[in-house]
Amino acid sequence: DQQVKQNSPSLSVQEGRISILNCDYTNSMFDYFLWYKKYPAEGPTFLISISSIKDKNEDGRFTVFLNKSAKHLSLHIVPSQPGDSAVYFCAASVRDNFNKFYFGSGTKLNVKP
Amino acid sequence: DAMVIQNPRYQVTQFGKPVTLSCSQTLNHNVMYWYQQKSSQAPKLLFHYYDKDFNNEADTPDNFQSRRPNTSFCFLDIRSPGLGDAAMYLCATSRVQPRNEKLFFGSGTQLSVL
């Protein structure tokens, strides 16, 4: 049973525009969320995270928004750059089970020059 | 630089022939994980070690085993690989305190089964 879902397998955006990647979750116990970025033939690298006590976290061009009532989070990339083209994974964890991270299936972002 | 290293990057094995994938870390993290990722799917946790304590996921097949001889190294053994075991295998580490903030991944081993 997939507890973290990324329903868009791919997204194509023009350079300079905003990229919005979405993620939904079903477990209301999740209290910590992360985004990872993965280039081909490399392991995922950490991008940004957010705790459930916040609804927004910003780091440079990357902002993550959390809507707990909707069990939804999104990653905004502004402005998008060709080097952002990668697969983006959403992940979630539960404070009481701190060793387990649940991943979505990823969204492949293509930023066109 | 501190990192998570997986060897080999690509591994080809024959159906039913045992294979071992290795992972080492210089981060001195106490938790090490093995994930299996098939194309266009979410990484799936197979098991993890919290120090020497082994934690197996309920749906991980018995065909998959792991060893952690010391803090730095962790191995994934597939006793009798089937065609369905072809996948990317990702090793990851994390530290627990003050809170398990994130996973650090290796580059992965792409396993092919012929």
CSV table of C-alpha atoms in Angstrom, one decimal:
chain,number,residue,atom,x,y,z
A,1,ASP,CA,0.0,0.0,0.0
A,2,GLN,CA,1.6,3.2,-1.2
A,3,GLN,CA,1.5,5.7,1.6
A,4,VAL,CA,3.2,8.4,-0.4
A,5,LYS,CA,2.1,9.2,-3.9
A,6,GLN,CA,3.4,11.3,-6.7
A,7,ASN,CA,0.7,11.1,-9.4
A,8,SER,CA,2.6,12.9,-12.1
A,9,PRO,CA,5.3,10.8,-13.6
A,10,SER,CA,6.7,13.6,-15.6
A,11,LEU,CA,6.6,17.4,-15.9
A,12,SER,CA,8.0,19.7,-18.6
A,13,VAL,CA,8.7,23.3,-17.9
A,14,GLN,CA,10.4,26.2,-19.8
A,15,GLU,CA,13.6,27.6,-18.4
A,16,GLY,CA,12.9,30.6,-16.1
A,17,ARG,CA,9.4,29.5,-15.3
A,18,ILE,CA,8.1,27.9,-12.1
A,19,SER,CA,8.1,24.1,-11.6
A,20,ILE,CA,5.6,22.7,-9.2
A,21,LEU,CA,5.9,19.1,-8.2
A,22,ASN,CA,3.2,17.5,-6.1
A,23,CYS,CA,3.0,14.8,-3.5
A,24,ASP,CA,0.1,13.3,-1.5
A,25,TYR,CA,0.2,11.1,1.5
A,26,THR,CA,-2.3,8.9,3.3
A,27,ASN,CA,-0.8,8.4,6.8
A,28,SER,CA,-1.8,11.2,9.1
A,29,MET,CA,1.0,10.2,11.5
A,30,PHE,CA,3.7,11.5,9.1
A,31,ASP,CA,5.3,14.5,10.7
A,32,TYR,CA,8.4,15.1,8.6
A,33,PHE,CA,8.7,15.4,4.8
A,34,LEU,CA,11.6,15.5,2.4
A,35,TRP,CA,12.3,16.1,-1.2
A,36,TYR,CA,15.2,14.3,-3.0
A,37,LYS,CA,16.6,14.9,-6.4
A,38,LYS,CA,18.1,12.1,-8.5
A,39,TYR,CA,20.2,12.3,-11.7
A,40,PRO,CA,20.6,9.3,-13.9
A,41,ALA,CA,23.2,6.8,-12.6
A,42,GLU,CA,23.5,8.6,-9.3
A,43,GLY,CA,21.9,8.1,-5.9
A,44,PRO,CA,19.2,10.5,-4.7
A,45,THR,CA,20.5,13.7,-3.0
A,46,PHE,CA,18.7,15.6,-0.3
A,47,LEU,CA,17.1,18.8,-1.4
A,48,ILE,CA,14.8,20.3,1.2
A,49,SER,CA,12.6,19.2,4.1
A,50,ILE,CA,9.7,20.4,6.2
A,51,SER,CA,8.4,19.5,9.6
A,52,SER,CA,4.6,19.2,10.2
A,53,ILE,CA,4.8,22.2,12.6
A,54,LYS,CA,5.4,24.4,9.6
A,55,ASP,CA,3.5,25.0,6.4
A,56,LYS,CA,6.4,26.4,4.3
A,57,ASN,CA,10.1,26.1,4.1
A,58,GLU,CA,12.3,28.0,1.7
A,59,ASP,CA,15.9,27.4,0.5
A,60,GLY,CA,17.0,29.6,-2.4
A,61,ARG,CA,15.1,28.7,-5.5
A,62,PHE,CA,13.3,25.8,-3.7
A,63,THR,CA,10.2,26.1,-1.5
A,64,VAL,CA,8.2,23.3,0.0
A,65,PHE,CA,4.6,23.9,1.0
A,66,LEU,CA,2.7,21.6,3.4
A,67,ASN,CA,-1.1,21.4,3.6
A,68,LYS,CA,-1.7,19.0,6.5
A,69,SER,CA,-5.5,19.0,6.2
A,70,ALA,CA,-5.3,18.0,2.5
A,71,LYS,CA,-2.3,15.6,3.2
A,72,HIS,CA,-0.5,17.3,0.4
A,73,LEU,CA,2.9,18.9,-0.2
A,74,SER,CA,4.4,20.6,-3.1
A,75,LEU,CA,7.9,21.6,-4.2
A,76,HIS,CA,8.2,24.9,-6.1
A,77,ILE,CA,11.3,25.7,-8.1
A,78,VAL,CA,11.6,29.3,-9.2
A,79,PRO,CA,13.2,30.1,-11.6
A,80,SER,CA,13.6,26.6,-13.2
A,81,GLN,CA,17.0,25.9,-14.8
A,82,PRO,CA,18.0,23.2,-17.2
A,83,GLY,CA,20.3,21.7,-14.5
A,84,ASP,CA,17.2,21.1,-12.5
A,85,SER,CA,16.1,18.3,-14.9
A,86,ALA,CA,16.1,15.2,-12.8
A,87,VAL,CA,13.7,12.8,-11.0
A,88,TYR,CA,12.3,14.3,-7.8
A,89,PHE,CA,11.2,12.0,-5.0
A,90,CYS,CA,9.0,12.9,-2.1
A,91,ALA,CA,9.5,11.1,1.2
A,92,ALA,CA,7.9,11.1,4.6
A,93,SER,CA,8.6,9.7,8.1
A,94,VAL,CA,6.9,9.3,11.4
A,95,ARG,CA,8.5,10.7,14.6
A,96,ASP,CA,7.8,7.5,16.6
A,97,ASN,CA,9.3,5.3,13.8
A,98,PHE,CA,12.2,7.5,13.0
A,99,ASN,CA,14.2,5.0,11.1
A,100,LYS,CA,11.7,4.6,8.3
A,101,PHE,CA,11.3,6.8,5.3
A,102,TYR,CA,8.5,6.2,2.8
A,103,PHE,CA,9.1,7.3,-0.7
A,104,GLY,CA,6.9,8.3,-3.6
A,105,SER,CA,7.5,6.9,-7.1
A,106,GLY,CA,9.1,10.1,-8.4
A,107,THR,CA,8.4,12.9,-10.9
A,108,LYS,CA,10.7,13.4,-13.8
A,109,LEU,CA,11.2,17.1,-14.4
A,110,ASN,CA,12.5,18.3,-17.8
A,111,VAL,CA,13.4,22.0,-17.9
A,112,LYS,CA,13.7,23.1,-21.5
A,113,PRO,CA,16.2,25.8,-22.5
B,1,ASP,CA,34.7,14.1,1.6
B,2,ALA,CA,32.5,11.9,3.8
B,3,MET,CA,30.3,9.8,1.7
B,4,VAL,CA,28.4,6.5,1.0
B,5,ILE,CA,30.2,4.3,-1.5
B,6,GLN,CA,28.6,1.4,-3.3
B,7,ASN,CA,30.4,-1.2,-5.3
B,8,PRO,CA,30.1,-2.2,-8.0
B,9,ARG,CA,28.1,0.3,-10.0
B,10,TYR,CA,26.9,-2.3,-12.3
B,11,GLN,CA,26.6,-6.0,-11.6
B,12,VAL,CA,25.5,-8.8,-13.9
B,13,THR,CA,24.7,-12.2,-12.5
B,14,GLN,CA,23.1,-15.3,-13.7
B,15,PHE,CA,19.7,-16.6,-12.7
B,16,GLY,CA,20.2,-18.5,-9.4
B,17,LYS,CA,23.8,-17.5,-8.9
B,18,PRO,CA,24.4,-15.8,-5.5
B,19,VAL,CA,25.6,-12.2,-5.6
B,20,THR,CA,26.8,-9.8,-3.0
B,21,LEU,CA,26.6,-6.0,-3.2
B,22,SER,CA,28.6,-3.9,-0.9
B,23,CYS,CA,28.3,-0.5,0.7
B,24,SER,CA,30.7,1.5,2.8
B,25,GLN,CA,30.4,4.9,4.6
B,26,THR,CA,32.7,7.4,6.1
B,27,LEU,CA,30.0,9.4,7.8
B,28,ASN,CA,30.0,7.2,11.0
B,29,HIS,CA,26.3,7.0,10.9
B,30,ASN,CA,24.7,4.4,13.0
B,31,VAL,CA,21.9,3.4,10.7
B,32,MET,CA,22.4,1.8,7.3
B,33,TYR,CA,19.7,0.9,4.9
B,34,TRP,CA,19.2,-1.1,1.7
B,35,TYR,CA,16.5,0.0,-0.8
B,36,GLN,CA,15.4,-1.7,-4.0
B,37,GLN,CA,14.2,0.5,-6.8
B,38,LYS,CA,12.7,-0.7,-10.0
B,39,SER,CA,12.1,1.5,-12.9
B,40,SER,CA,9.5,4.3,-12.3
B,41,GLN,CA,8.7,2.9,-8.9
B,42,ALA,CA,9.3,4.2,-5.4
B,43,PRO,CA,12.5,3.0,-3.6
B,44,LYS,CA,11.4,0.1,-1.5
B,45,LEU,CA,13.0,-0.5,1.9
B,46,LEU,CA,14.3,-4.0,2.2
B,47,PHE,CA,15.9,-3.8,5.7
B,48,HIS,CA,18.1,-1.6,7.9
B,49,TYR,CA,20.6,-1.9,10.6
B,50,TYR,CA,20.5,0.3,13.7
B,51,ASP,CA,24.0,-0.2,14.9
B,52,LYS,CA,24.2,-4.1,15.1
B,53,ASP,CA,20.4,-4.5,15.3
B,54,PHE,CA,19.0,-5.9,12.1
B,55,ASN,CA,15.5,-4.8,11.1
B,56,ASN,CA,13.8,-6.7,8.3
B,57,GLU,CA,10.8,-5.4,6.4
B,58,ALA,CA,7.9,-7.9,6.6
B,59,ASP,CA,7.6,-8.2,2.9
B,60,THR,CA,11.3,-8.6,2.1
B,61,PRO,CA,11.8,-12.0,0.5
B,62,ASP,CA,14.0,-14.6,2.4
B,63,ASN,CA,16.2,-14.6,-0.7
B,64,PHE,CA,17.6,-11.2,0.5
B,65,GLN,CA,20.0,-11.2,3.4
B,66,SER,CA,22.3,-8.6,4.9
B,67,ARG,CA,25.4,-8.4,6.9
B,68,ARG,CA,27.0,-5.5,8.8
B,69,PRO,CA,30.4,-6.6,10.1
B,70,ASN,CA,31.3,-3.1,11.4
B,71,THR,CA,30.0,0.5,11.5
B,72,SER,CA,31.4,1.3,8.1
B,73,PHE,CA,30.4,-1.6,5.9
B,74,CYS,CA,27.1,-3.3,5.0
B,75,PHE,CA,26.5,-6.0,2.5
B,76,LEU,CA,23.4,-7.2,0.6
B,77,ASP,CA,23.4,-10.9,-0.3
B,78,ILE,CA,20.9,-12.3,-2.8
B,79,ARG,CA,21.1,-16.0,-2.4
B,80,SER,CA,19.3,-17.1,-5.6
B,81,PRO,CA,18.6,-14.1,-7.9
B,82,GLY,CA,15.5,-14.3,-10.1
B,83,LEU,CA,14.7,-12.2,-13.1
B,84,GLY,CA,12.4,-10.1,-10.9
B,85,ASP,CA,15.3,-9.1,-8.7
B,86,ALA,CA,16.9,-7.0,-11.5
B,87,ALA,CA,16.8,-3.5,-10.1
B,88,MET,CA,18.8,-0.6,-8.7
B,89,TYR,CA,19.9,-1.3,-5.2
B,90,LEU,CA,20.5,1.8,-3.1
B,91,CYS,CA,22.4,1.9,0.2
B,92,ALA,CA,21.7,4.8,2.5
B,93,THR,CA,22.8,5.9,5.9
B,94,SER,CA,21.5,8.2,8.6
B,95,ARG,CA,22.2,9.4,12.1
B,96,VAL,CA,19.5,9.1,14.6
B,97,GLN,CA,20.2,11.9,17.0
B,98,PRO,CA,19.0,14.5,17.6
B,99,ARG,CA,16.4,13.4,15.1
B,100,ASN,CA,16.7,11.2,11.9
B,101,GLU,CA,16.7,14.2,9.6
B,102,LYS,CA,17.6,12.6,6.3
B,103,LEU,CA,19.1,9.8,4.4
B,104,PHE,CA,22.5,9.9,2.6
B,105,PHE,CA,22.5,7.7,-0.4
B,106,GLY,CA,25.2,6.0,-2.4
B,107,SER,CA,25.2,6.0,-6.2
B,108,GLY,CA,23.5,2.6,-6.3
B,109,THR,CA,24.3,-0.7,-7.9
B,110,GLN,CA,22.3,-1.6,-11.0
B,111,LEU,CA,21.8,-5.4,-10.9
B,112,SER,CA,21.0,-7.3,-14.1
B,113,VAL,CA,20.0,-11.0,-14.0
B,114,LEU,CA,20.5,-13.1,-17.1
